[in-house]
Coordinates of C-alpha atoms and ligand atoms in Angstrom, one line a residue:
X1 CA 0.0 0.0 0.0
X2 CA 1.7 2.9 -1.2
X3 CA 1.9 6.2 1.2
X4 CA -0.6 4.4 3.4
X5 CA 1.2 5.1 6.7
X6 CA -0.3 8.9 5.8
X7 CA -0.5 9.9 9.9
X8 CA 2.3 8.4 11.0
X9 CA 4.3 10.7 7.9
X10 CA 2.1 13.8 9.2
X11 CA 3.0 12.6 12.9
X12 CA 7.1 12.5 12.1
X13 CA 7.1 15.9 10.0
X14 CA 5.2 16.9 13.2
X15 CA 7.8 15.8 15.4
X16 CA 10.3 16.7 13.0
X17 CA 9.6 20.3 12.6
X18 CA 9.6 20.4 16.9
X19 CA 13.0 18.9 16.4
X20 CA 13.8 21.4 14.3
X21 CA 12.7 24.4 15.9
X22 CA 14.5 23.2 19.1
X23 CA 17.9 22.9 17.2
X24 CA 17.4 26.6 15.5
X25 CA 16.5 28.1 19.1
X26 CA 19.2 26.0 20.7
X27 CA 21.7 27.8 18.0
X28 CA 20.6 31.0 16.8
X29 CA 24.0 32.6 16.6
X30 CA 25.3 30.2 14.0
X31 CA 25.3 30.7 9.9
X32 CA 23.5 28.3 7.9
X33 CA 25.9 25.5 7.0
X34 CA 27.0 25.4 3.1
X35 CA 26.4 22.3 1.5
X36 CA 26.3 21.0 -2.2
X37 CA 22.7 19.9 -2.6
X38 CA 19.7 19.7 -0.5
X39 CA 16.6 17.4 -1.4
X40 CA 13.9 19.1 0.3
X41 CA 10.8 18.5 1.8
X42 CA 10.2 14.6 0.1
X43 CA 8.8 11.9 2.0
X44 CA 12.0 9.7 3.4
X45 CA 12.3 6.1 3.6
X46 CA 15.7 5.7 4.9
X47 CA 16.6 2.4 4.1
X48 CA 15.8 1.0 7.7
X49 CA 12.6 -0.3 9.4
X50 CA 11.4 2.9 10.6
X51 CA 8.6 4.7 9.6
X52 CA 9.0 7.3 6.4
X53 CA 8.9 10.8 7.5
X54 CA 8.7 14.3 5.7
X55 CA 12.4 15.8 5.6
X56 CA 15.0 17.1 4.2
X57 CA 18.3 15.6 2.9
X58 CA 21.3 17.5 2.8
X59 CA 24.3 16.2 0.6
X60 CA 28.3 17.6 0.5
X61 CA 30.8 15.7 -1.6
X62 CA 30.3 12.2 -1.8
X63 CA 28.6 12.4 1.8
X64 CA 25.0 12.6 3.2
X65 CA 25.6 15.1 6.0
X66 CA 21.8 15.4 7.2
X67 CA 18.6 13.4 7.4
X68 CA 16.0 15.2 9.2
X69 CA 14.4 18.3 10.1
X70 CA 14.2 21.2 7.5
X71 CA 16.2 24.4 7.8
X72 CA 20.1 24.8 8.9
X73 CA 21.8 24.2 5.3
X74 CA 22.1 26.4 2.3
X75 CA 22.8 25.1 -1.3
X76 CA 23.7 25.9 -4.6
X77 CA 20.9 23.2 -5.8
X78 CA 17.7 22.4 -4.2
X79 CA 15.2 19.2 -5.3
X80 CA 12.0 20.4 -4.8
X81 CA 10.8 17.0 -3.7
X82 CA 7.5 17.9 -2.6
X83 CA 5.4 14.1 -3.3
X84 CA 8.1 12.4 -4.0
X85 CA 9.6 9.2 -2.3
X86 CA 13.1 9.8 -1.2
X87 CA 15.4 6.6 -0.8
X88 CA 18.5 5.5 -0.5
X89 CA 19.6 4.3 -4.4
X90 CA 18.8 1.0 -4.5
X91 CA 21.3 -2.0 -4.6
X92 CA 20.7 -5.0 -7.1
X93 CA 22.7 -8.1 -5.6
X94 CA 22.3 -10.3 -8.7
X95 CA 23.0 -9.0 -12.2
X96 CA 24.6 -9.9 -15.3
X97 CA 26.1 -5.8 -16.1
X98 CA 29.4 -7.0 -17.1
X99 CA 28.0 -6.3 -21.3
X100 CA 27.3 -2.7 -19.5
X101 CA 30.0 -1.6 -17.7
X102 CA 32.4 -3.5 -19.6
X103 CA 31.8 -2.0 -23.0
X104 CA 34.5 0.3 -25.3
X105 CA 31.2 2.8 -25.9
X106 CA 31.5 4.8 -22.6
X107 CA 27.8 5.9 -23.0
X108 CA 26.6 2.5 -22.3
X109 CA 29.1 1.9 -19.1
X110 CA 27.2 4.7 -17.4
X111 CA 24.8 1.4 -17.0
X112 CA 21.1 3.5 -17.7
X113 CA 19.4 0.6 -17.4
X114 CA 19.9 0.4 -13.7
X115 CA 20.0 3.8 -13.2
X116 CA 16.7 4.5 -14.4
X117 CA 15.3 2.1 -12.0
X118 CA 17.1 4.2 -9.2
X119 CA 20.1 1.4 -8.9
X120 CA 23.2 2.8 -8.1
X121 CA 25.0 -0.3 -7.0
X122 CA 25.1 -3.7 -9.2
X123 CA 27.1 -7.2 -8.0
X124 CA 28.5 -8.6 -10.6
X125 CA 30.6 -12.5 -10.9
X126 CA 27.5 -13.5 -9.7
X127 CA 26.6 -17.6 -10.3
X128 CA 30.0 -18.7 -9.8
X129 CA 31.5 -16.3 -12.7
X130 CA 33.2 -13.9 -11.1
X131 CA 37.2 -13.9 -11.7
X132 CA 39.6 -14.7 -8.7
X133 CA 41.4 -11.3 -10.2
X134 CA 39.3 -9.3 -8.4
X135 CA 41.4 -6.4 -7.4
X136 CA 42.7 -6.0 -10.7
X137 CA 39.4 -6.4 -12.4
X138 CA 37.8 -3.6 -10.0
X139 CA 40.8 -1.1 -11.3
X140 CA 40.0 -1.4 -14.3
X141 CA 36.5 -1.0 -14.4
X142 CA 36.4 2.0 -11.6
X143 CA 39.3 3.5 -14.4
X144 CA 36.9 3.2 -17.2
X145 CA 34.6 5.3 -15.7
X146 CA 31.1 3.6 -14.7
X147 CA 27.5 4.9 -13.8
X148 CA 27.0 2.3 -10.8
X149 CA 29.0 1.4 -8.1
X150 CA 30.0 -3.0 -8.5
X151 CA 30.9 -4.9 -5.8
X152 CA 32.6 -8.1 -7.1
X153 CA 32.2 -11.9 -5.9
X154 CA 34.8 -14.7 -6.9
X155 CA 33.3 -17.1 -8.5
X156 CA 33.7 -21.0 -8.4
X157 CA 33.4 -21.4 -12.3
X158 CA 36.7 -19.6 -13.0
X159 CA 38.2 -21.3 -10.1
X160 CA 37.6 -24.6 -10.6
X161 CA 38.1 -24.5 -14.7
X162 CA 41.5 -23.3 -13.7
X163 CA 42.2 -26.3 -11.9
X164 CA 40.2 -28.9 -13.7
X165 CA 39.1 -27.5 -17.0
X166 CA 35.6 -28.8 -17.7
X167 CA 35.8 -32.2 -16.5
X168 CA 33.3 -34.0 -14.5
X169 CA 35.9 -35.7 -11.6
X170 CA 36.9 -34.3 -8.4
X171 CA 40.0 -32.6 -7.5
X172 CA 42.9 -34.1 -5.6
X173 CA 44.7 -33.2 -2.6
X174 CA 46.9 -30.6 -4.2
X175 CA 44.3 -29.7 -7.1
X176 CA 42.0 -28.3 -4.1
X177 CA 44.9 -26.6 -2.6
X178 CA 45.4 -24.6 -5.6
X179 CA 41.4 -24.1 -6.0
X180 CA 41.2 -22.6 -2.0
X181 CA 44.3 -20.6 -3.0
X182 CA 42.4 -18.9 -5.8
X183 CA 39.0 -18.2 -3.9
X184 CA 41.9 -17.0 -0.7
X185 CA 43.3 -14.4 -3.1
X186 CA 39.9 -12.7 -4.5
X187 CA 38.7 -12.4 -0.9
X188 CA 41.9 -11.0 0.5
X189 CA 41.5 -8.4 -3.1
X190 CA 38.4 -7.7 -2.0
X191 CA 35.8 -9.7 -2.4
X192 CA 32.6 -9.5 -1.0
X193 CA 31.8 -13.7 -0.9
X194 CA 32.2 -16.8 -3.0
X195 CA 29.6 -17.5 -5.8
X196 CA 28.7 -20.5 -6.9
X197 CA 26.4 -21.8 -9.6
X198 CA 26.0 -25.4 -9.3
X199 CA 23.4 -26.2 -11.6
X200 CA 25.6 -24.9 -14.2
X201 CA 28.1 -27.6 -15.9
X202 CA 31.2 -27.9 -15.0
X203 CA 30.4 -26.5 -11.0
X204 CA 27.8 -29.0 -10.9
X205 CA 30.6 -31.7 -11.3
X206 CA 32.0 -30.6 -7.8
X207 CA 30.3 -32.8 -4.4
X208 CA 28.9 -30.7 -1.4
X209 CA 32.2 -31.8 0.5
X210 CA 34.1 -29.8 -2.3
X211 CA 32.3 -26.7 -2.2
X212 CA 32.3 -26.6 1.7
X213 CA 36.0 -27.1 1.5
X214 CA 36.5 -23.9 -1.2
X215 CA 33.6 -21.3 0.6
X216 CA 35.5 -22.2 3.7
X217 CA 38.5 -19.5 2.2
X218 CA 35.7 -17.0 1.7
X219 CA 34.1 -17.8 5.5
X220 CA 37.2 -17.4 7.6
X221 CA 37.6 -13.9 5.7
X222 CA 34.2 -12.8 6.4
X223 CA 32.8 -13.7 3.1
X224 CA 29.2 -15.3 2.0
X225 CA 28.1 -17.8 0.5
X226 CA 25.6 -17.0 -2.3
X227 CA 24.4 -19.4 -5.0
X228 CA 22.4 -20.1 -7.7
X229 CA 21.4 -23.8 -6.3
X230 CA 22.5 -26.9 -7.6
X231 CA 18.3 -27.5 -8.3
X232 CA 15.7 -25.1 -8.7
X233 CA 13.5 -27.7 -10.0
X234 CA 13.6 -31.6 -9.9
X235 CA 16.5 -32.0 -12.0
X236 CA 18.9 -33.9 -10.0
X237 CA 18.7 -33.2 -6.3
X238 CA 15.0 -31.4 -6.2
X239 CA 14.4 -28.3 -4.9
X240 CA 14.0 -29.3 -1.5
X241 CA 17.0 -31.1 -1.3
X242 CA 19.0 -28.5 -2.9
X243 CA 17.8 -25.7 -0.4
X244 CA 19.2 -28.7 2.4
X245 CA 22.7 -28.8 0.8
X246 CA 22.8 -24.8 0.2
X247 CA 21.7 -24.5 4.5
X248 CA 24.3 -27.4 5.1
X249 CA 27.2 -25.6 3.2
X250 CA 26.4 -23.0 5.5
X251 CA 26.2 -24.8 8.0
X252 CA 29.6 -27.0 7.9
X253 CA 31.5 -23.8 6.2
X254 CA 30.4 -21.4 8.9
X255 CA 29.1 -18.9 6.9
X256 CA 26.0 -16.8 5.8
X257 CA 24.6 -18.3 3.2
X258 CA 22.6 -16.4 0.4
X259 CA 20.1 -17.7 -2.4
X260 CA 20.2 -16.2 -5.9
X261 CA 16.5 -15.2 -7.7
X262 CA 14.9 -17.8 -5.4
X263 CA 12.0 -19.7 -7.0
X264 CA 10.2 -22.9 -7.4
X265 CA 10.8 -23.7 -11.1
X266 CA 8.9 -26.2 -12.9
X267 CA 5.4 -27.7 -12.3
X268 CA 7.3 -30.8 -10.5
X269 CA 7.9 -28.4 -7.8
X270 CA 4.8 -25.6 -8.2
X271 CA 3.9 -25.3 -4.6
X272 CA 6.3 -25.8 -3.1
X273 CA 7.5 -22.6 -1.8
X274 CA 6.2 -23.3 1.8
X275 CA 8.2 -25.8 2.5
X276 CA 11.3 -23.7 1.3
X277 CA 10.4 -21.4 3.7
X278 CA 10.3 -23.9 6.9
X279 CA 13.1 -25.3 5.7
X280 CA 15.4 -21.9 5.9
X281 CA 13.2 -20.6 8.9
X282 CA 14.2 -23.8 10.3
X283 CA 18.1 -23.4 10.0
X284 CA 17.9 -19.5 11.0
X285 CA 16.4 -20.6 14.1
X286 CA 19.0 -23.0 14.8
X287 CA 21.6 -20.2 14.2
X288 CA 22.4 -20.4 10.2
X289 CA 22.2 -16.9 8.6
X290 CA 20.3 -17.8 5.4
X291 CA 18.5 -15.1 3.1
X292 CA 17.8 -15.0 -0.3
X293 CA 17.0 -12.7 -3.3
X294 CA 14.3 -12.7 -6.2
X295 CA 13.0 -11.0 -9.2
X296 CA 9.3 -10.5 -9.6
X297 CA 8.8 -12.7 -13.1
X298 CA 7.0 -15.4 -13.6
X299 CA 9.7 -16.5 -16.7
X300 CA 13.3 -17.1 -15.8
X301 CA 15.9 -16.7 -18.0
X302 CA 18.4 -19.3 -19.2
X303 CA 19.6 -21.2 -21.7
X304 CA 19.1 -24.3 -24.0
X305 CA 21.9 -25.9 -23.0
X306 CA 21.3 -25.3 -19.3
X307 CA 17.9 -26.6 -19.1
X308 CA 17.1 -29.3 -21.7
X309 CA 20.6 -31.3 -21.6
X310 CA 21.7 -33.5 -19.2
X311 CA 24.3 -33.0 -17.5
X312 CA 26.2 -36.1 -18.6
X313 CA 25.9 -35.1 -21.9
X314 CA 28.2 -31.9 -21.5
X315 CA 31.3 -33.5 -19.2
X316 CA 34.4 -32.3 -21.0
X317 CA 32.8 -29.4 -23.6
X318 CA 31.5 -28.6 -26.3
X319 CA 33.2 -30.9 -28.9
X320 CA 32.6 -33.6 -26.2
X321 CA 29.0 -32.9 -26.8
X322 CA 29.2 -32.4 -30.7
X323 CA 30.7 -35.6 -30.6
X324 CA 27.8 -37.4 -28.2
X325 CA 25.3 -35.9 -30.4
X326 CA 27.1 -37.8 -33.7
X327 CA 26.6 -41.2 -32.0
X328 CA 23.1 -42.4 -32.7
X329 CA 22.6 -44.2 -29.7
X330 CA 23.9 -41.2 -27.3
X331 CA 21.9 -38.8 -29.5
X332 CA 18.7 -41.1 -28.8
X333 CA 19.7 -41.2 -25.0
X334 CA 20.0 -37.3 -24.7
X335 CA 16.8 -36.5 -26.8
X336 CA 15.1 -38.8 -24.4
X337 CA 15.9 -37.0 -21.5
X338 CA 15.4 -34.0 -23.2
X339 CA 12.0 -35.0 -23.4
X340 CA 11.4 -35.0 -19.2
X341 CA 13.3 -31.7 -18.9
X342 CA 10.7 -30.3 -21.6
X343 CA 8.2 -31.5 -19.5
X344 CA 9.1 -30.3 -16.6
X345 CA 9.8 -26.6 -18.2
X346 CA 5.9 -26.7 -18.8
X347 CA 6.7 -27.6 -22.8
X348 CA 8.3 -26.2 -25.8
X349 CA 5.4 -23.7 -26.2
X350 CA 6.5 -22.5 -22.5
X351 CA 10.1 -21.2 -24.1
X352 CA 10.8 -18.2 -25.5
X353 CA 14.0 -17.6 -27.4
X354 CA 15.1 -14.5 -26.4
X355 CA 19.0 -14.1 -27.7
X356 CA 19.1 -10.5 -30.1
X357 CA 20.1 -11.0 -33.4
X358 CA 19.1 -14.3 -34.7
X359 CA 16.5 -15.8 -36.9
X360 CA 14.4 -17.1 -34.2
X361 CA 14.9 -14.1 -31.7
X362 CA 11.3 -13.7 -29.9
X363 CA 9.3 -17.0 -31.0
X364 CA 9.1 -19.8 -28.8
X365 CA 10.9 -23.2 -29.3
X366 CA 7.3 -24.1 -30.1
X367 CA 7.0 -22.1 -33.0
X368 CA 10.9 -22.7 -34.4
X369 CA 10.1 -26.3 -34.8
X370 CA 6.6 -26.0 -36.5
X371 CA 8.5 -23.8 -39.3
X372 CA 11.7 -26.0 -39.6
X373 CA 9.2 -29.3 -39.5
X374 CA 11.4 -30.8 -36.7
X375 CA 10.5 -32.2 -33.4
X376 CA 11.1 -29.3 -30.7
X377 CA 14.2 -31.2 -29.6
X378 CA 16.1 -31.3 -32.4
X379 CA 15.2 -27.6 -33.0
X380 CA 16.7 -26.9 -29.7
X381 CA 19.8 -29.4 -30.7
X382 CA 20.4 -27.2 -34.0
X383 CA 19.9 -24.3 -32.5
X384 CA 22.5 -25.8 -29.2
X385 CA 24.8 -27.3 -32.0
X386 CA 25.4 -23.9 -34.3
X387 CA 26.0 -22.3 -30.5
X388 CA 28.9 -24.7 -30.0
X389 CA 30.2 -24.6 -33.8
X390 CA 30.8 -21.0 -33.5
X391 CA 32.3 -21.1 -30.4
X392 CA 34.7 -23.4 -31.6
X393 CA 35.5 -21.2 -34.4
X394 CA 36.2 -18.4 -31.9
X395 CA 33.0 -16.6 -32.7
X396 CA 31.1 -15.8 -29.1
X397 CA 28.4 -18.6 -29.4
X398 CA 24.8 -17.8 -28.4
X399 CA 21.8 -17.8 -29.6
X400 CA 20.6 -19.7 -26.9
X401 CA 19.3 -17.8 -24.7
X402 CA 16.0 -18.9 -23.6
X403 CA 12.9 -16.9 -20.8
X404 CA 11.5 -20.0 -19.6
X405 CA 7.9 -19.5 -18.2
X406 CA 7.9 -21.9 -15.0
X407 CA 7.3 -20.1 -12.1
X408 CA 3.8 -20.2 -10.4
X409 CA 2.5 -17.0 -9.0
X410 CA 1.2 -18.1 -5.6
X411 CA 4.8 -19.2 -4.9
X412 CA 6.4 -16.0 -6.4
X413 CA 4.3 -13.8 -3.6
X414 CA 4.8 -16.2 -0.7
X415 CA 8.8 -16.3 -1.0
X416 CA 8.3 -12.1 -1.8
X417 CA 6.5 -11.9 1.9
X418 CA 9.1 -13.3 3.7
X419 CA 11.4 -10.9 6.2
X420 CA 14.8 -12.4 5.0
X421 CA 14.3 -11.8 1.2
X422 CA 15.8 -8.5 -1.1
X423 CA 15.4 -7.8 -4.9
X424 CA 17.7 -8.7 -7.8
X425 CA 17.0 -8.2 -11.4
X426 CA 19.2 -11.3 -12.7
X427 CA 19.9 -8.9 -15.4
X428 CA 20.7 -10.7 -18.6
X429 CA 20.2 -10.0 -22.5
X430 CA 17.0 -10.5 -23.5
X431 CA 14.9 -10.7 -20.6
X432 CA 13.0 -7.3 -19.5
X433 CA 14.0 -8.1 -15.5
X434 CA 17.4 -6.3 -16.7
X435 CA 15.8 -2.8 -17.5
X436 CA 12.9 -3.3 -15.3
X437 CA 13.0 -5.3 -12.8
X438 CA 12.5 -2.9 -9.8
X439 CA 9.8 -0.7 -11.2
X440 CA 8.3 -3.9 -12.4
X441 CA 8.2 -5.0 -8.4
X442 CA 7.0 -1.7 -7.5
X443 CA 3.7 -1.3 -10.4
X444 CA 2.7 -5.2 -9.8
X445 CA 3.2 -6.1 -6.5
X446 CA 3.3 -2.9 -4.5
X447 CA 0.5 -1.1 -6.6
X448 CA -1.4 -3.3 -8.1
X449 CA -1.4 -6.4 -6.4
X450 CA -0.8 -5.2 -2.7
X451 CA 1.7 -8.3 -2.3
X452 CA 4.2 -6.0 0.0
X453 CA 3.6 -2.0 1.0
X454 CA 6.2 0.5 0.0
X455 CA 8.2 0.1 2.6
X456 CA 8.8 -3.3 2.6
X457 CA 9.6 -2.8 -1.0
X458 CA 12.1 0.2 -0.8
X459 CA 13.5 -1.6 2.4
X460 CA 14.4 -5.2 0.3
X461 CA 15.7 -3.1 -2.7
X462 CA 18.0 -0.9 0.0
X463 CA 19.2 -1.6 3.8
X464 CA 18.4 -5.0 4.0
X465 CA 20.7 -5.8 0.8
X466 CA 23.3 -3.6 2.2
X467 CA 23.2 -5.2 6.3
X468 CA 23.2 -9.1 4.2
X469 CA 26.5 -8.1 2.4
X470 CA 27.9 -5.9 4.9
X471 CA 28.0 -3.2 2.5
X472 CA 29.9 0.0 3.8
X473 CA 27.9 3.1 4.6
X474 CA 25.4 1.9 1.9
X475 CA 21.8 1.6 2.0
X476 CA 20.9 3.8 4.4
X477 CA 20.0 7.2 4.2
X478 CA 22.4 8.3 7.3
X479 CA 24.5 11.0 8.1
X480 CA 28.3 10.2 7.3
X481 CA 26.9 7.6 4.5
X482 CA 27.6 7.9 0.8
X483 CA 25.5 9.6 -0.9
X484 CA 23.7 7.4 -3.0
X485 CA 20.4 9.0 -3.3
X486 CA 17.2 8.2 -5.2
X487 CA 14.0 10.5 -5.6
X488 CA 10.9 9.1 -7.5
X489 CA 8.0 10.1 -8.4
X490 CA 5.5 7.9 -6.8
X491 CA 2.7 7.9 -9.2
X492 CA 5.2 7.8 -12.7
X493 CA 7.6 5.6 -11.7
X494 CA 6.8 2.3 -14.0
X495 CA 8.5 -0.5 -16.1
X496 CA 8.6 0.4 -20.0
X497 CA 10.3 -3.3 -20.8
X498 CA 8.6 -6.2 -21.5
X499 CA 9.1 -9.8 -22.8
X500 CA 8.3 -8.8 -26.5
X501 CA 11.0 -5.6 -25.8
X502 CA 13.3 -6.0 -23.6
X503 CA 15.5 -3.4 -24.1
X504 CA 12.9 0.1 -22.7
X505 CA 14.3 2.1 -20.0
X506 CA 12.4 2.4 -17.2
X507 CA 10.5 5.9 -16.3
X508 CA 10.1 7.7 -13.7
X509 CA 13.2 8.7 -11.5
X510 CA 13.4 11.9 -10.8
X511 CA 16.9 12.3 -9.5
X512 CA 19.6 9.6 -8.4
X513 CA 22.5 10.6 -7.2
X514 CA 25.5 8.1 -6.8
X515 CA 28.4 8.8 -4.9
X516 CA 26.8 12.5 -4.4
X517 CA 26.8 13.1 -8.3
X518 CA 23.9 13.6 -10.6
X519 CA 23.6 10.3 -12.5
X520 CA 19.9 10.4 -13.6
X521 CA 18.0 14.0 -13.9
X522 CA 14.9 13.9 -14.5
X523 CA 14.2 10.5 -16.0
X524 CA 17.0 10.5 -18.5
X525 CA 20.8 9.3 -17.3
X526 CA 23.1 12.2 -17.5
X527 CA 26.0 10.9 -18.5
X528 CA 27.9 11.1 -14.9
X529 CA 30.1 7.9 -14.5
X530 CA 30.5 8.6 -11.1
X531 CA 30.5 4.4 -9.9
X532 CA 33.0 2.9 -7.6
X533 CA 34.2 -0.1 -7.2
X534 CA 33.5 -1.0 -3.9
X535 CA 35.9 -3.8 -2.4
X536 CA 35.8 -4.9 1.1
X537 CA 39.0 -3.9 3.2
X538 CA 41.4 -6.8 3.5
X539 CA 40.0 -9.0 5.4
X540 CA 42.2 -10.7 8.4
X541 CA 43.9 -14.0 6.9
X542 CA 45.7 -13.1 4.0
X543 CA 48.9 -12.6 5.5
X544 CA 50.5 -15.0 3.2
X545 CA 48.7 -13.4 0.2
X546 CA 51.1 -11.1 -1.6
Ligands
ZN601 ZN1 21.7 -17.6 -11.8

């Protein structure tokens, strides 16, 4: 319920202004003190539990200096923000922004399609991808000038292919060695956990022993644990016993433990979000710090590969698999269990190809087959097999890149309710959750539906994100914090993206500032690359790290 809490706002400003006039009397003799900007007169979420309240926030340099009463600060630039909702910038703990800020075209590292949802801070090496390189990596970026602030993970992917390439066997004693030295070094460079992404070939090769035995590195330097799970569905493990191993590696690791765009995927497992929720209420209780993140879509976003082959089918690469699919009696074993993952996806009709730039970009898998007169499998094989070929000829790949309508509503709003869970957009290509995911949240669920009030939602897209990764001075609107600011307009702010075009910027932010600078004026990104790359201080243990 948006702006429902109407007294209790009245009530603060009431209590505010007293505080205010008590201040002014209490120093009369002194000058109003100079700062850069003041946003005046909005209604304030600060990031926290509390209660919004009608204030002003005052902003010098790359600091907030005041939260509060009006009055007691002159500026060059004052935000009217009269109706407005003023909040902390919001923090997006799962996103794919790499193709953002990584680009040559400095005009698209300012990142506008988080900024227009009133992001200012992205993780990125999310899903086990992030490089052990981390300091390095962070340089660089921060150098190239960026609109958001990143905050890095190292990933399990890059550390484990180091070690043992793509192959489906477990380490030995010294290959493990050299696989906790790698995670050691991106959390003594900074580092804000280890990420993992087991349902993802080749980190679903590795046993729950060997994960615990890496995300150890990251625990004794204060690091988290946050994963895309091994299942989401009832591929392998199930859901239910996948959300058991992720609470166990947290458990046996000694670590907080973090779920990536929790959900219950599949019709095998529609439902089913309840018992998730005893299960990780049931570990926080007994002392395991378990929380979890979410985007609000009902289609997830994958690929072919990913989600219709079996895992088997995939040990050692792609010319492994080329090879597999060559050999009629493999090819008739893998189309057969491509059949049951189909099924459990909802069918081919329940797949959209989403990757820009090819033939078959927006029609479903469905649709693909009926026009090349081929069973939906060996549409998805062709369409998997040029994806490999042109990898192999150096080219990028793709093409694959699937929004796979699985999730069940009910299930999507119970896991939304819950006091331990924070937004993420999952941004990827091709999917509207990366240009619209909070807005999206905010029009549906907060609006529309009435799933969670405005608080809760500016709270899981702000301070709660920030206290789960221990972010520094972030989140909050506080005196002494960073200045990460957002102002929206209540009423206009509104997804533009959708599954048909992915690609709309969002509307209706008003101003965000990040790191105290103008990054989005009036609905449009100015241009500002004012992001930071924010790595955790060197965490105790890494002594013998050079
Ligand atoms: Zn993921």
């Amino acid at each position: 319920m948006p702006l429902a809490p109407l007294r209790l706002v009245r009530t603060m400003a009431m209590l505010s202004a007293g505080a205010a006039l008590l201040s002014v009397s209490g120093a009369a003799a002194k000058a109003d003190e100079a700062v850069d900007v003041i946003i005046r007169g909005g209604t304030i979420y600060d990031g926290s539990e509390g209660a919004p309240f009608v204030g002003d926030v005052a902003i010098r340099g790359d600091r907030i200096v005041h939260v509060g009463a009006p009055g007691g600060f002159t500026a060059p630039r004052i935000v009217d923000a009269k109706g407005m909702i003023v909040a902390p910038g919001f923090v997006d703990p799962h996103t794919h922004a790499d193709g953002f800020l990584r680009s040559p075209d400095k005009v698209v590292r300012v990142n506008a399609a988080w900024l227009n949802q009133g992001v200012s801070t992205v993780m990125i090496g999310v899903d086990g991808s992030g490089t052990p390189d981390v300091a390095a990596d962070a340089a660089k970026l921060e150098a190239s000038g960026i609109g958001t602030n990143v905050v890095s993970f190292v990933g399990f992917a890059p550390v484990r292919q180091r070690v043992l390439g793509q192959d489906a066997r477990a380490p030995d004693a010294a290959e493990l060695d050299r696989m906790k030295a790698l995670v050691a070094k991106g959390m003594c460079e900074g580092a804000v956990g280890l990420s993992t992404g087991l349902f993802y070939a080749p980190q679903s090769f590795a046993t729950t022993g060997e994960v615990v035995a890496v995300a150890r590195e990251a625990a004794i330097r204060g690091g988290l644990y946050d994963t895309h799970q091994r299942d989401e569905s009832s591929y392998s493990i199930g859901l239910l016993g996948s959300v058991q191993e992720v609470i166990d590696i947290g458990r046996q690791a000694g670590m907080p433990v973090h779920f990536a765009h929790l959900k219950a995927l599949g019709v095998d497992v529609h439902g089913q979000a309840g018992a998730v929720i005893a299960a990780i209420e049931k570990a926080r209780a007994e002392g395991v710090d378990v929380t979890a993140d979410q985007y609000p879509w009902l289609a997830s976003g994958s690929n072919l590969d990913a989600s219709l082959l079996p895992r088997w089918a995939v040990d050692g690469g792609g010319k492994a698999l080329l090879k597999r699919l060559d050999d009629a009696a493999t090819l008739t074993k893998i189309r057969d269990e491509m059949a049951e993952n189909l099924r459990r996806r909802g069918g081919s009709g329940a797949l959209l190809l989403i990757s820009e730039g090819y033939p078959w970009t927006g029609q479903t898998l469905e649709q693909v087959a009926a026009e090349w007169k081929l069973d939906s499998r060996d549409a998805a094989l062709r369409i998997i097999r040029q994806s490999v070929e042109a990898k192999a000829r150096g080219a990028s790949g793709g093409g694959t890149g699937i929004a796979s309508f699985n999730m069940a509503q009910a299930d999507v709003d119970l896991l939304m309710q819950q006091p331990w869970m924070v937004t993420a957009s999952d941004g990827s290509d091709g999917h509207p959750r990366m240009f619209a995911t909070f807005p999206e949240k905010y029009v549906r669920y907060v609006r529309e539906r009435r799933v969670i009030d405005l608080g809760t939602f500016i709270r899981q897209s702000t301070g709660r994100t920030a206290d789960i990764y221990k972010l520094d001075r972030r989140g909050y609107l506080r005196a002494g914090y960073f200045a990460d600011v957002l102002v929206f307009d209540p009423e206009g702010y509104a997804p533009r993206a959708d599954y048909v075009r992915p690609r709309e910027l969002s509307v209706g932010v008003e101003k965000l500032f990040v790191n105290g600078r103008l990054a989005v004026d009036g609905g449009h990104a100015t241009g500002v690359a004012a992001g930071r790359a924010l790595l955790r201080p060197r965490p105790p243990g890494c002594d013998a790290q050079p």
